[in-house]
Short mmCIF file of C-alpha atoms in Angstrom, two decimals:
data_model
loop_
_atom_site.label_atom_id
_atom_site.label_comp_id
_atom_site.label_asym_id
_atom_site.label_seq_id
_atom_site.Cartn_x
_atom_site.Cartn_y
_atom_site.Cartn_z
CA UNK A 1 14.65 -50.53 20.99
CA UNK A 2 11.12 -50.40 18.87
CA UNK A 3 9.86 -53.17 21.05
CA UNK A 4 11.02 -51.35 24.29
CA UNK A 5 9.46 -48.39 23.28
CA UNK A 6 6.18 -49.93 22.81
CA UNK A 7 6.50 -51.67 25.73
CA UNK A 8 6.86 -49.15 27.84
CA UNK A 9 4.04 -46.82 26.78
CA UNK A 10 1.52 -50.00 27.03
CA UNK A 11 2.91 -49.83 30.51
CA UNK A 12 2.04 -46.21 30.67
CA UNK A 13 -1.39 -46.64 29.51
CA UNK A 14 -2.02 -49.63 32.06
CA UNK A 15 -1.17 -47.57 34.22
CA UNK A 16 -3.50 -44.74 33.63
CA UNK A 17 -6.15 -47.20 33.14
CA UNK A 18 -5.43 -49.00 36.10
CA UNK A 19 -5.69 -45.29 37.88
CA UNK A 20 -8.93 -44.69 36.67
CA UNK A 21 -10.23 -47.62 37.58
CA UNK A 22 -8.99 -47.15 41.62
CA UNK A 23 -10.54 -43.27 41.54
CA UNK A 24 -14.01 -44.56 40.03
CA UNK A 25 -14.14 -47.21 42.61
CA UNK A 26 -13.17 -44.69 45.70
CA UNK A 27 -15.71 -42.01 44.04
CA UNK A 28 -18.89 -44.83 43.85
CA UNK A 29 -17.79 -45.98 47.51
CA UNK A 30 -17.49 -42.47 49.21
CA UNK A 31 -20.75 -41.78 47.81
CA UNK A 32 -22.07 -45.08 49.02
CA UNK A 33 -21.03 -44.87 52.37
CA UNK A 34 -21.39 -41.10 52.80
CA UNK A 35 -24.84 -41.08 51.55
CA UNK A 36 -25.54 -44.18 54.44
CA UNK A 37 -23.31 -42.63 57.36
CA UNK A 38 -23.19 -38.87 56.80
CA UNK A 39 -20.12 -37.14 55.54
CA UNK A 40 -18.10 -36.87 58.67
CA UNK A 41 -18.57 -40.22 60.19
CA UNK A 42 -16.98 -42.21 57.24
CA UNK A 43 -13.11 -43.40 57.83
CA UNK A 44 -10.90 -43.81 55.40
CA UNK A 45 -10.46 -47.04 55.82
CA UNK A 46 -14.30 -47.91 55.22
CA UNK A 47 -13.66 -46.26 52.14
CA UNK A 48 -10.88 -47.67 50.70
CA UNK A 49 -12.23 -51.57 52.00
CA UNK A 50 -15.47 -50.61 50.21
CA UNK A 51 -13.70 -49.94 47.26
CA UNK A 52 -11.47 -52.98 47.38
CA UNK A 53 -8.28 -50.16 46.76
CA UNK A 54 -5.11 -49.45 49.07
CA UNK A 55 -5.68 -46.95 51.24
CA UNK A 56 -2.65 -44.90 49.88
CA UNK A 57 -5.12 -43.97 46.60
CA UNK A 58 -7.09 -41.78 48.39
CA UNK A 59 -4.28 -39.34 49.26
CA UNK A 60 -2.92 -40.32 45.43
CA UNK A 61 -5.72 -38.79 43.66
CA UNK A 62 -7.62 -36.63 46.05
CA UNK A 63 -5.14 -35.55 48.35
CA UNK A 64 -6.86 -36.59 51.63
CA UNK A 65 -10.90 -37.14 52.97
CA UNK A 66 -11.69 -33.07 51.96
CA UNK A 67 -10.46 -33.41 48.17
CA UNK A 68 -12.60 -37.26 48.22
CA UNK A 69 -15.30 -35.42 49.73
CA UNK A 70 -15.31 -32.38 46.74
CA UNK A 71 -14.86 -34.70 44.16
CA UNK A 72 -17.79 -36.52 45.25
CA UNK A 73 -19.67 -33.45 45.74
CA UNK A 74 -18.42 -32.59 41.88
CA UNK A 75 -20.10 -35.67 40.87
CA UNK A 76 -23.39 -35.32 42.38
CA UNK A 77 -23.71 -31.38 41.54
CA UNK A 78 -22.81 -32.38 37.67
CA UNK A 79 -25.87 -35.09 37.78
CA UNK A 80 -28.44 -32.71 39.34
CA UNK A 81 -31.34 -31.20 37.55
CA UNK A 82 -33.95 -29.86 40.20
CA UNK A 83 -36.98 -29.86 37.86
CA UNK A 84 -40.14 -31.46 39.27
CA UNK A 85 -40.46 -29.11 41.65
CA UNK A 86 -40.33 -26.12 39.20
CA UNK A 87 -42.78 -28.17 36.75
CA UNK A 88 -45.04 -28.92 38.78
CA UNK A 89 -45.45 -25.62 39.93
CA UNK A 90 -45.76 -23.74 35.93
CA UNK A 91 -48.13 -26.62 35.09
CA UNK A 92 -50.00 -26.74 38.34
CA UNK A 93 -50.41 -22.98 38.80
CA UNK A 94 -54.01 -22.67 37.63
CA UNK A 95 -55.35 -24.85 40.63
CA UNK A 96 -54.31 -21.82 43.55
CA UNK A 97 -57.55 -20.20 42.26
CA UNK A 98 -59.70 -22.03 43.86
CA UNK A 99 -59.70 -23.56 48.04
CA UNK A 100 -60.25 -27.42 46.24
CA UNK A 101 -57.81 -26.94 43.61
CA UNK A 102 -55.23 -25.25 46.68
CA UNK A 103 -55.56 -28.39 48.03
CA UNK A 104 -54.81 -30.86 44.80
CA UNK A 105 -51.84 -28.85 45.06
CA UNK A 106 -50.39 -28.85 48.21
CA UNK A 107 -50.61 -32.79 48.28
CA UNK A 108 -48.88 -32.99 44.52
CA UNK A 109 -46.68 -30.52 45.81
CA UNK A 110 -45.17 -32.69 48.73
CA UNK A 111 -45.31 -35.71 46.84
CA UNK A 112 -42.90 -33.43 43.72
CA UNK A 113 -40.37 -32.50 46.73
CA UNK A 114 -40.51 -36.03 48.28
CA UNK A 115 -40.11 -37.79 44.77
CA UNK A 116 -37.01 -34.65 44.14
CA UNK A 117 -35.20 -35.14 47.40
CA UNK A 118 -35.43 -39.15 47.24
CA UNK A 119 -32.49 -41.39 46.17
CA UNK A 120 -34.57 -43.60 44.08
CA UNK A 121 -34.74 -47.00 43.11
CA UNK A 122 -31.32 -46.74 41.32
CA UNK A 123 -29.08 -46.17 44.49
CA UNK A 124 -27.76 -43.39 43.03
CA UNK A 125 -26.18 -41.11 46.42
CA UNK A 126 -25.91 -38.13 44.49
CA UNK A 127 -29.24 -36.54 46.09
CA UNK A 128 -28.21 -37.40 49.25
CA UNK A 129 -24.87 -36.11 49.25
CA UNK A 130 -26.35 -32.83 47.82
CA UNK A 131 -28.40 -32.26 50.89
CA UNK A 132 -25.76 -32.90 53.11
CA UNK A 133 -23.13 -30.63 50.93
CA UNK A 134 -25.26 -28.00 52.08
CA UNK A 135 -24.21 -28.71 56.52
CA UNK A 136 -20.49 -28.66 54.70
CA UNK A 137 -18.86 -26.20 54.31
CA UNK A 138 -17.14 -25.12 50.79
CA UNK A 139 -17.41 -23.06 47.76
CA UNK A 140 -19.75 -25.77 46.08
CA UNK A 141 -22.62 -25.23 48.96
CA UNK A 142 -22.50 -21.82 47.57
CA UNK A 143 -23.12 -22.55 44.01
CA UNK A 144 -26.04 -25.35 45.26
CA UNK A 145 -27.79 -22.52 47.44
CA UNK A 146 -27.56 -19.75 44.51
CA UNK A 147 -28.45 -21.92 41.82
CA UNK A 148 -31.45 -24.55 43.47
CA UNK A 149 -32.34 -23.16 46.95
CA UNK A 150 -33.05 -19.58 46.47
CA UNK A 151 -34.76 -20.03 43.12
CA UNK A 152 -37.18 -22.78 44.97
CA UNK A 153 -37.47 -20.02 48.09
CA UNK A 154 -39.35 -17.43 45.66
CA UNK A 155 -41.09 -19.65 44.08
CA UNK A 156 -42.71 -20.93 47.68
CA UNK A 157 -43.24 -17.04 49.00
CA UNK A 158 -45.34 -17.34 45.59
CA UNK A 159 -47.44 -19.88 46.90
CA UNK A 160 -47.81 -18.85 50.15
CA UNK A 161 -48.91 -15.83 49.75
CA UNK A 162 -51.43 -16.90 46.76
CA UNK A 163 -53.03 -19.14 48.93
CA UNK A 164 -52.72 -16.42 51.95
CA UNK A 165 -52.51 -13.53 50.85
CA UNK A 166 -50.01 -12.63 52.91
CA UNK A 167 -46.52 -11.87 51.67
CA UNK A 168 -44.65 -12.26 55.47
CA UNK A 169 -41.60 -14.04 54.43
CA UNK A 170 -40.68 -15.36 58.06
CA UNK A 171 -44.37 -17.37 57.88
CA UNK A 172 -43.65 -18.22 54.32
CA UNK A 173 -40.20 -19.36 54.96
CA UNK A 174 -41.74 -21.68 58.15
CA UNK A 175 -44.27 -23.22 55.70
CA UNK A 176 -41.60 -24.08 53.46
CA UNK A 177 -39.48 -25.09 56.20
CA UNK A 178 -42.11 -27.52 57.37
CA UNK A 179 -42.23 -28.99 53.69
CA UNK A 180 -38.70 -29.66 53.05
CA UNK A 181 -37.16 -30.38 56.05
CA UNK A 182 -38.72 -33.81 56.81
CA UNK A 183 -37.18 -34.94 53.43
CA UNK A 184 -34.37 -33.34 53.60
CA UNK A 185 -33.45 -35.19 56.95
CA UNK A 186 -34.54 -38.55 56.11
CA UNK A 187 -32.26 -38.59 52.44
CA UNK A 188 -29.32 -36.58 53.66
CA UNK A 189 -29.04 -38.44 57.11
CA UNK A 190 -30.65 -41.44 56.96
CA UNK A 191 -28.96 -42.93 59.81
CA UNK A 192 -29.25 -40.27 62.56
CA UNK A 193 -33.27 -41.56 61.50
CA UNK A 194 -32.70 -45.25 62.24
CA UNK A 195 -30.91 -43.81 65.54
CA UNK A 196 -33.90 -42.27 66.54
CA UNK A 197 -36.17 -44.88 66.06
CA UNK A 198 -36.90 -47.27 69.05
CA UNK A 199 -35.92 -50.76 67.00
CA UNK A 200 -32.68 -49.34 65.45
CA UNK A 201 -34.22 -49.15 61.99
CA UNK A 202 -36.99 -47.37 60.39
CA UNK A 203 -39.63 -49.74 58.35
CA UNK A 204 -40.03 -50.01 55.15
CA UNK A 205 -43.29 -47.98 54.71
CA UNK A 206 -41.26 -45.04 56.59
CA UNK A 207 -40.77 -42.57 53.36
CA UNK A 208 -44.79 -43.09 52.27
CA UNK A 209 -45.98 -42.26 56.18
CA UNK A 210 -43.87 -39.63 56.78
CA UNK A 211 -45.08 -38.02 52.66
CA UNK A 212 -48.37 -38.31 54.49
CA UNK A 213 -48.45 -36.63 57.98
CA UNK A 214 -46.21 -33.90 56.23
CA UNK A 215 -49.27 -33.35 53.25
CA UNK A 216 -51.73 -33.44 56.17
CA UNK A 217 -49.65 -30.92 58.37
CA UNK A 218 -49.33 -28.55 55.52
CA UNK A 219 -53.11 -28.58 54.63
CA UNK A 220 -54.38 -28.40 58.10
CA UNK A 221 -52.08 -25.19 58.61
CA UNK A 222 -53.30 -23.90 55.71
CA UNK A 223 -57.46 -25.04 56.49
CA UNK A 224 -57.59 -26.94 53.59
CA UNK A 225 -57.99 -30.42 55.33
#
């Protein structure tokens, strides 16, 4: 009866260790492949393949695609800490006092957003799935926008209207517009990007070129180029 007993909680814990295992795998492949394909056009089935799990799992631990999808979105909100921007701009702030410094710091500023809203090296889809949490709706896009968006938002007015000196918010919210957006877009939907592009596939260079034209955009609106 001893031996039974221990027998069956091994079985228990197996179990349970055996579940964890299947809901890691299905978390690091939804990320995966909705970081690639966008949040809506990922099936299932890609999913569960990816993950080398039944099918059936997803529905066992997240109830369907939506509670996959907020679990994911869980994931990537728990592993993000929007600094650089912010840093750059308290350690940077000197350099607005003068049209050469102004400059210096528009182009470190785009290359702090690029380098914020980029995946990285490690493959990691948790700042792409942020960006796109924010074109789906649910209580964490909420919690994103009040805690990262609007705090970045008054810190840009800042900057506009130092340089400026103009405090319109619907020119300072274009200007900032024009400085996230082409970012935003090419780490939250990668492949809408590759759709657009006339050989299927962007190059490799893409990210650095398109840092570029946006740093040369912003300083020629501003007359700093």
């Amino acid at each position: 009866m001893y031996n039974n007993s221990i027998n069956k909680f091994m079985e228990v814990l197996m179990s349970r260790k055996n579940g964890d295992i299947s809901k890691q795998a299905l978390l690091d492949a939804a990320g995966k492949l909705f970081a690639q394909k966008g949040i809506t056009s990922v099936k299932l089935s890609e999913i569960a393949k990816e993950a080398s799990v039944d099918a059936c799992m997803i529905h066992y631990h997240f109830g369907g695609k939506d509670g996959l999808i907020l679990a994911v979105i869980s994931r990537a909100v728990a592993r993000w800490e929007e600094t650089d921007m912010r840093k750059f701009y308290q350690d940077n702030l000197s350099l607005l006092n003068s049209r050469e410094g102004q400059r210096v710091f528009i182009t470190g500023l785009v290359e702090s957003v690029f380098r914020t809203f980029g995946n990285g090296k490690d493959g990691d889809p948790g700042k792409s799935m942020l960006l796109q949490l924010l074109q789906y709706p649910s209580d964490l896009r909420e919690k994103v926008i009040d805690i990262h968006v609007k705090p970045l938002m008054a810190i840009f007015c800042d900057i506009y209207k130092k340089i400026t000196g103009s405090d319109d918010f619907e020119s300072a919210f274009c200007w900032f517009m024009l400085l996230i957006c082409p970012q935003y877009l090419n780490t939250a939907s990668p492949g809408m990007i590759d759709l657009f592009h006339p050989d299927g596939k962007v190059s490799g260079s893409f990210g650095l070129r398109l840092q570029h034209v946006t740093t040369q955009v912003l300083l020629n609106g501003f007359g700093l180029n």
